[in-house]
Amino acid sequence: MTERRTKIQKNQESRQKAINTYEKSINEIEENLRAAKAISEKARNELEKEALEEKNRLLEEINAECRSQVEKARKRLQEQMKRLKKQLESESEDLAERIEKRLLH
Amino acid sequence: MRKKKQIILILFLLPAFVFMVSSDEHSPSNFLPFLGKSLNFIILFGGLAYFLSKPLRNYLKKRSLEIKQSLEEAENARKEAEEKLKEAKVQLEGLEEKIAQIKKEAENTGQREKDRIIKEAKREAEKIKRLTQQEIEVLMEGGIREIKGYTFEVAAILAQERIKKRMTPQAHSLLIDKCIERLSGFDENSSIDKKIHSRFS
């Protein structure tokens, strides 16, 4: 009877001890995993943020460059038109003569 | 079967030993009470043995089964707990590796996301460049149209001035005649042309 009780008690004690250690281990594992996941998530978000910043920077640069290109083209065009208009004013005589001939002859 | 025979034999012999002393001390005429007592004893204990043996046996069997079960349960619970503990230890050992894996996976996912965003930005940048090129082309076309219009306008003004300078009332009427003739038919063009030419020259 005593032997049986001792045996059961011993088993129960071992079981309880194992369960306690197991729970402690599991808690430790879960805590470590949670921490690792949080760190990973943070790192991932950092990378994403970095990428978005780079994207914005790239697009801003391109936009500025394109605006500058358009402005340059507009200025060049205006200058060319100014020059061409002067040039054409002298050359329009010929065209006017042709119109006159066409109308009168 | 053999047990039953043994029990019956014990039941017959036991009263003989119990009442042996009293039978020796008294006279042989006391044999009858002895026999009666023996019979009583046999009937009492035999009956008790007969009625109680089965439930007692069942109870003891049940109890021993319960004890065995409780021992087994305790043993199993201990084993189960130890097994879990072993698993937890294995998990704990592989924890560093698992954490490293999680970090690497997150890093890879982040890098993939970053690459995707950069790729998308480059695509958008190309689109902006294309649109800018189109805008410049539209500007150029507009400029060309404006120049053409301007040229014709200047030429028309100059032509108008030239015609005004050379226009006499006669030439004017001839021009009107020519226009009317052109409208009425092209067959007579040649004679009017000659008239106009002669008036301008």
Short mmCIF file of C-alpha atoms in Angstrom, two decimals:
data_model
loop_
_atom_site.label_atom_id
_atom_site.label_comp_id
_atom_site.label_asym_id
_atom_site.label_seq_id
_atom_site.Cartn_x
_atom_site.Cartn_y
_atom_site.Cartn_z
CA MET A 1 0.00 0.00 0.00
CA THR A 2 2.75 2.45 1.02
CA GLU A 3 4.84 1.35 -1.90
CA ARG A 4 1.93 1.96 -4.25
CA ARG A 5 1.30 5.41 -2.79
CA THR A 6 5.00 6.29 -2.98
CA LYS A 7 5.13 5.12 -6.57
CA ILE A 8 2.07 7.17 -7.57
CA GLN A 9 3.31 10.20 -5.68
CA LYS A 10 6.72 9.90 -7.29
CA ASN A 11 5.11 9.67 -10.71
CA GLN A 12 2.92 12.67 -9.98
CA GLU A 13 5.86 14.70 -8.74
CA SER A 14 7.89 13.80 -11.82
CA ARG A 15 4.92 14.65 -14.00
CA GLN A 16 4.38 18.00 -12.29
CA LYS A 17 8.05 18.83 -12.53
CA ALA A 18 8.11 17.89 -16.22
CA ILE A 19 4.96 19.92 -16.86
CA ASN A 20 6.39 22.95 -15.08
CA THR A 21 9.62 22.76 -17.04
CA TYR A 22 7.65 22.17 -20.22
CA GLU A 23 5.44 25.22 -19.61
CA LYS A 24 8.47 27.33 -18.81
CA SER A 25 10.18 26.17 -21.98
CA ILE A 26 7.09 26.77 -24.06
CA ASN A 27 6.70 30.27 -22.62
CA GLU A 28 10.32 30.99 -23.33
CA ILE A 29 9.94 29.71 -26.91
CA GLU A 30 6.79 31.74 -27.50
CA GLU A 31 8.33 34.87 -26.06
CA ASN A 32 11.43 34.49 -28.20
CA LEU A 33 9.36 33.81 -31.29
CA ARG A 34 7.16 36.83 -30.60
CA ALA A 35 10.23 39.02 -30.18
CA ALA A 36 11.78 37.63 -33.36
CA LYS A 37 8.56 38.22 -35.29
CA ALA A 38 8.34 41.78 -34.02
CA ILE A 39 11.95 42.46 -35.01
CA SER A 40 11.38 40.88 -38.43
CA GLU A 41 8.22 42.89 -38.99
CA LYS A 42 10.06 46.05 -38.05
CA ALA A 43 12.89 45.23 -40.45
CA ARG A 44 10.41 44.48 -43.22
CA ASN A 45 8.59 47.75 -42.60
CA GLU A 46 11.90 49.60 -42.63
CA LEU A 47 12.74 48.11 -46.01
CA GLU A 48 9.31 49.00 -47.34
CA LYS A 49 9.60 52.54 -46.01
CA GLU A 50 13.04 52.85 -47.55
CA ALA A 51 11.70 51.66 -50.89
CA LEU A 52 8.79 54.10 -50.80
CA GLU A 53 11.14 56.95 -49.99
CA GLU A 54 13.37 55.94 -52.88
CA LYS A 55 10.35 55.74 -55.15
CA ASN A 56 9.22 59.24 -54.16
CA ARG A 57 12.72 60.60 -54.62
CA LEU A 58 13.03 58.98 -58.05
CA LEU A 59 9.66 60.25 -59.20
CA GLU A 60 10.36 63.75 -57.91
CA GLU A 61 13.67 63.76 -59.75
CA ILE A 62 12.07 62.55 -62.96
CA ASN A 63 9.24 65.05 -62.66
CA ALA A 64 11.70 67.91 -62.12
CA GLU A 65 13.83 66.73 -65.02
CA CYS A 66 10.81 66.43 -67.31
CA ARG A 67 9.47 69.83 -66.31
CA SER A 68 12.89 71.30 -67.02
CA GLN A 69 13.00 69.52 -70.41
CA VAL A 70 9.58 70.88 -71.34
CA GLU A 71 10.58 74.38 -70.26
CA LYS A 72 13.80 74.18 -72.24
CA ALA A 73 11.92 72.91 -75.30
CA ARG A 74 9.37 75.68 -74.95
CA LYS A 75 12.10 78.35 -74.72
CA ARG A 76 14.01 76.86 -77.64
CA LEU A 77 10.83 76.75 -79.68
CA GLN A 78 10.00 80.36 -78.89
CA GLU A 79 13.49 81.45 -79.86
CA GLN A 80 13.35 79.44 -83.07
CA MET A 81 9.93 80.82 -83.90
CA LYS A 82 11.15 84.33 -83.32
CA ARG A 83 14.10 83.73 -85.60
CA LEU A 84 11.99 81.95 -88.19
CA LYS A 85 9.39 84.69 -88.21
CA LYS A 86 12.08 87.26 -88.98
CA GLN A 87 13.51 85.02 -91.64
CA LEU A 88 10.11 84.34 -93.12
CA GLU A 89 9.16 87.99 -93.23
CA SER A 90 11.89 88.53 -95.80
CA GLU A 91 11.08 85.35 -97.64
CA SER A 92 7.36 86.05 -97.71
CA GLU A 93 7.88 88.49 -100.57
CA ASP A 94 8.33 85.60 -102.90
CA LEU A 95 5.21 83.91 -101.67
CA ALA A 96 3.27 87.18 -101.94
CA GLU A 97 4.39 87.53 -105.53
CA ARG A 98 3.20 84.05 -106.28
CA ILE A 99 -0.17 84.81 -104.71
CA GLU A 100 -0.45 88.02 -106.65
CA LYS A 101 0.35 86.26 -109.92
CA ARG A 102 -2.08 83.54 -109.14
CA LEU A 103 -4.84 86.03 -108.50
CA LEU A 104 -4.17 88.50 -111.25
CA HIS A 105 -2.95 86.36 -114.12
CA MET B 1 -12.99 -26.81 -8.12
CA ARG B 2 -10.04 -27.93 -6.06
CA LYS B 3 -10.29 -24.77 -3.97
CA LYS B 4 -13.90 -25.49 -3.22
CA LYS B 5 -13.02 -29.01 -1.99
CA GLN B 6 -10.26 -27.59 0.18
CA ILE B 7 -12.62 -25.02 1.69
CA ILE B 8 -15.23 -27.71 2.40
CA LEU B 9 -12.56 -29.92 4.03
CA ILE B 10 -11.34 -27.01 6.18
CA LEU B 11 -14.93 -26.30 7.22
CA PHE B 12 -15.35 -29.92 8.37
CA LEU B 13 -12.01 -30.20 10.16
CA LEU B 14 -11.84 -26.76 11.78
CA PRO B 15 -14.74 -27.32 14.27
CA ALA B 16 -13.14 -30.65 15.25
CA PHE B 17 -9.98 -28.80 16.29
CA VAL B 18 -11.90 -25.95 17.91
CA PHE B 19 -14.10 -28.16 20.05
CA MET B 20 -11.51 -30.93 20.55
CA VAL B 21 -10.47 -29.83 24.07
CA SER B 22 -14.01 -29.59 25.40
CA SER B 23 -14.84 -33.04 24.09
CA ASP B 24 -11.79 -34.53 25.80
CA GLU B 25 -12.63 -32.96 29.19
CA HIS B 26 -16.23 -34.11 29.28
CA SER B 27 -17.86 -37.46 28.89
CA PRO B 28 -18.53 -39.20 25.55
CA SER B 29 -22.17 -38.36 25.99
CA ASN B 30 -21.23 -34.81 25.06
CA PHE B 31 -20.65 -35.85 21.48
CA LEU B 32 -24.07 -34.75 20.38
CA PRO B 33 -23.66 -31.08 21.40
CA PHE B 34 -20.29 -31.17 19.71
CA LEU B 35 -21.89 -32.45 16.53
CA GLY B 36 -24.56 -29.78 16.79
CA LYS B 37 -21.99 -27.05 17.27
CA SER B 38 -19.98 -28.41 14.41
CA LEU B 39 -23.01 -28.43 12.20
CA ASN B 40 -23.86 -24.91 13.24
CA PHE B 41 -20.33 -23.82 12.53
CA ILE B 42 -20.36 -25.49 9.14
CA ILE B 43 -23.71 -24.01 8.22
CA LEU B 44 -22.75 -20.52 9.41
CA PHE B 45 -19.32 -20.27 7.88
CA GLY B 46 -20.27 -22.39 4.89
CA GLY B 47 -23.19 -20.07 4.21
CA LEU B 48 -21.05 -17.02 4.78
CA ALA B 49 -18.38 -18.41 2.49
CA TYR B 50 -20.98 -19.33 -0.10
CA PHE B 51 -22.75 -15.95 -0.12
CA LEU B 52 -19.78 -13.66 0.47
CA SER B 53 -17.09 -15.31 -1.61
CA LYS B 54 -18.39 -14.03 -4.98
CA PRO B 55 -18.92 -10.32 -4.04
CA LEU B 56 -15.67 -10.35 -2.06
CA ARG B 57 -13.81 -11.79 -4.98
CA ASN B 58 -15.40 -9.25 -7.30
CA TYR B 59 -14.59 -6.40 -4.95
CA LEU B 60 -10.97 -7.48 -4.61
CA LYS B 61 -10.67 -7.97 -8.35
CA LYS B 62 -12.17 -4.54 -8.99
CA ARG B 63 -9.97 -2.92 -6.42
CA SER B 64 -6.81 -4.52 -7.77
CA LEU B 65 -7.87 -3.40 -11.25
CA GLU B 66 -8.38 0.15 -9.98
CA ILE B 67 -4.99 0.17 -8.31
CA LYS B 68 -3.38 -1.16 -11.44
CA GLN B 69 -5.17 1.48 -13.49
CA SER B 70 -4.17 4.31 -11.16
CA LEU B 71 -0.58 3.11 -11.27
CA GLU B 72 -0.70 2.90 -15.03
CA GLU B 73 -2.34 6.32 -15.27
CA ALA B 74 0.30 7.90 -13.07
CA GLU B 75 3.01 6.22 -15.08
CA ASN B 76 1.43 7.29 -18.37
CA ALA B 77 0.96 10.86 -17.16
CA ARG B 78 4.60 10.99 -16.13
CA LYS B 79 5.70 9.55 -19.44
CA GLU B 80 3.47 11.96 -21.34
CA ALA B 81 4.81 14.94 -19.41
CA GLU B 82 8.37 13.77 -19.98
CA GLU B 83 7.64 13.33 -23.68
CA LYS B 84 6.27 16.86 -23.87
CA LEU B 85 9.29 18.13 -22.03
CA LYS B 86 11.54 16.33 -24.48
CA GLU B 87 9.65 17.96 -27.37
CA ALA B 88 9.95 21.35 -25.73
CA LYS B 89 13.68 20.82 -25.29
CA VAL B 90 13.99 19.90 -28.95
CA GLN B 91 12.03 23.01 -29.87
CA LEU B 92 14.20 25.09 -27.59
CA GLU B 93 17.31 23.69 -29.22
CA GLY B 94 15.98 24.54 -32.68
CA LEU B 95 14.75 27.96 -31.56
CA GLU B 96 17.82 29.90 -32.67
CA GLU B 97 17.57 28.37 -36.09
CA LYS B 98 13.86 29.09 -36.29
CA ILE B 99 14.37 32.71 -35.23
CA ALA B 100 17.10 33.11 -37.82
CA GLN B 101 14.76 31.62 -40.42
CA ILE B 102 11.94 34.02 -39.48
CA LYS B 103 14.31 36.97 -39.71
CA LYS B 104 15.66 35.80 -43.05
CA GLU B 105 12.16 35.25 -44.42
CA ALA B 106 11.08 38.72 -43.31
CA GLU B 107 14.22 40.19 -44.83
CA ASN B 108 13.57 38.38 -48.11
CA THR B 109 9.94 39.49 -48.15
CA GLY B 110 11.00 43.06 -47.42
CA GLN B 111 13.64 42.96 -50.13
CA ARG B 112 11.13 41.55 -52.62
CA GLU B 113 8.67 44.28 -51.70
CA LYS B 114 11.39 46.90 -52.03
CA ASP B 115 12.38 45.57 -55.46
CA ARG B 116 8.75 45.59 -56.55
CA ILE B 117 8.27 49.20 -55.41
CA ILE B 118 11.48 50.33 -57.13
CA LYS B 119 10.48 48.50 -60.30
CA GLU B 120 7.08 50.16 -60.19
CA ALA B 121 8.74 53.57 -59.66
CA LYS B 122 10.98 52.98 -62.67
CA ARG B 123 7.96 52.04 -64.76
CA GLU B 124 6.20 55.22 -63.65
CA ALA B 125 9.32 57.25 -64.41
CA GLU B 126 9.43 55.79 -67.94
CA LYS B 127 5.78 56.69 -68.40
CA ILE B 128 6.45 60.26 -67.24
CA LYS B 129 9.37 60.49 -69.69
CA ARG B 130 7.16 59.21 -72.53
CA LEU B 131 4.44 61.73 -71.66
CA THR B 132 7.02 64.52 -71.53
CA GLN B 133 8.32 63.53 -74.95
CA GLN B 134 4.76 63.59 -76.28
CA GLU B 135 4.19 67.02 -74.72
CA ILE B 136 7.36 68.36 -76.38
CA GLU B 137 6.23 66.89 -79.72
CA VAL B 138 2.84 68.56 -79.34
CA LEU B 139 4.59 71.85 -78.57
CA MET B 140 6.73 71.49 -81.69
CA GLU B 141 3.73 70.68 -83.87
CA GLY B 142 1.93 73.72 -82.45
CA GLY B 143 4.97 75.85 -83.23
CA ILE B 144 5.14 74.57 -86.79
CA ARG B 145 1.42 75.27 -87.28
CA GLU B 146 1.88 78.76 -85.87
CA ILE B 147 4.84 79.45 -88.18
CA LYS B 148 2.91 78.20 -91.20
CA GLY B 149 -0.07 80.38 -90.28
CA TYR B 150 2.18 83.34 -89.70
CA THR B 151 3.90 82.83 -93.05
CA PHE B 152 0.62 82.73 -94.92
CA GLU B 153 -0.67 85.72 -93.02
CA VAL B 154 2.43 87.81 -93.83
CA ALA B 155 2.40 86.65 -97.43
CA ALA B 156 -1.28 87.49 -97.73
CA ILE B 157 -0.73 90.98 -96.32
CA LEU B 158 2.19 91.58 -98.65
CA ALA B 159 0.24 90.22 -101.61
CA GLN B 160 -2.67 92.46 -100.70
CA GLU B 161 -0.36 95.49 -100.58
CA ARG B 162 1.22 94.58 -103.89
CA ILE B 163 -2.15 94.07 -105.54
CA LYS B 164 -3.45 97.33 -104.11
CA LYS B 165 -0.46 99.15 -105.55
CA ARG B 166 -0.93 97.69 -109.01
CA MET B 167 -4.69 97.77 -109.09
CA THR B 168 -6.28 100.31 -111.45
CA PRO B 169 -10.01 100.71 -112.05
CA GLN B 170 -9.62 99.04 -115.40
CA ALA B 171 -7.70 96.13 -113.97
CA HIS B 172 -10.26 95.88 -111.21
CA SER B 173 -13.16 95.64 -113.66
CA LEU B 174 -11.22 93.15 -115.74
CA LEU B 175 -10.54 91.08 -112.67
CA ILE B 176 -14.24 91.05 -111.92
CA ASP B 177 -14.97 90.06 -115.50
CA LYS B 178 -12.44 87.30 -115.24
CA CYS B 179 -13.99 86.01 -112.10
CA ILE B 180 -17.45 86.01 -113.65
CA GLU B 181 -16.14 84.27 -116.71
CA ARG B 182 -14.37 81.67 -114.60
CA LEU B 183 -17.56 81.03 -112.83
CA SER B 184 -19.62 80.78 -116.02
CA GLY B 185 -17.25 78.47 -117.84
CA PHE B 186 -13.67 77.70 -118.57
CA ASP B 187 -13.97 77.65 -122.38
CA GLU B 188 -13.66 81.37 -122.78
CA ASN B 189 -10.75 81.80 -120.40
CA SER B 190 -8.15 82.38 -123.02
CA SER B 191 -9.67 85.58 -124.56
CA ILE B 192 -10.25 87.31 -121.17
CA ASP B 193 -6.75 86.40 -119.99
CA LYS B 194 -5.34 88.18 -122.95
CA LYS B 195 -7.43 91.29 -122.20
CA ILE B 196 -6.30 91.35 -118.56
CA HIS B 197 -2.66 90.85 -119.48
CA SER B 198 -2.84 93.72 -121.93
CA ARG B 199 -4.35 96.03 -119.28
CA PHE B 200 -1.71 95.24 -116.61
CA SER B 201 1.25 95.45 -118.95
#
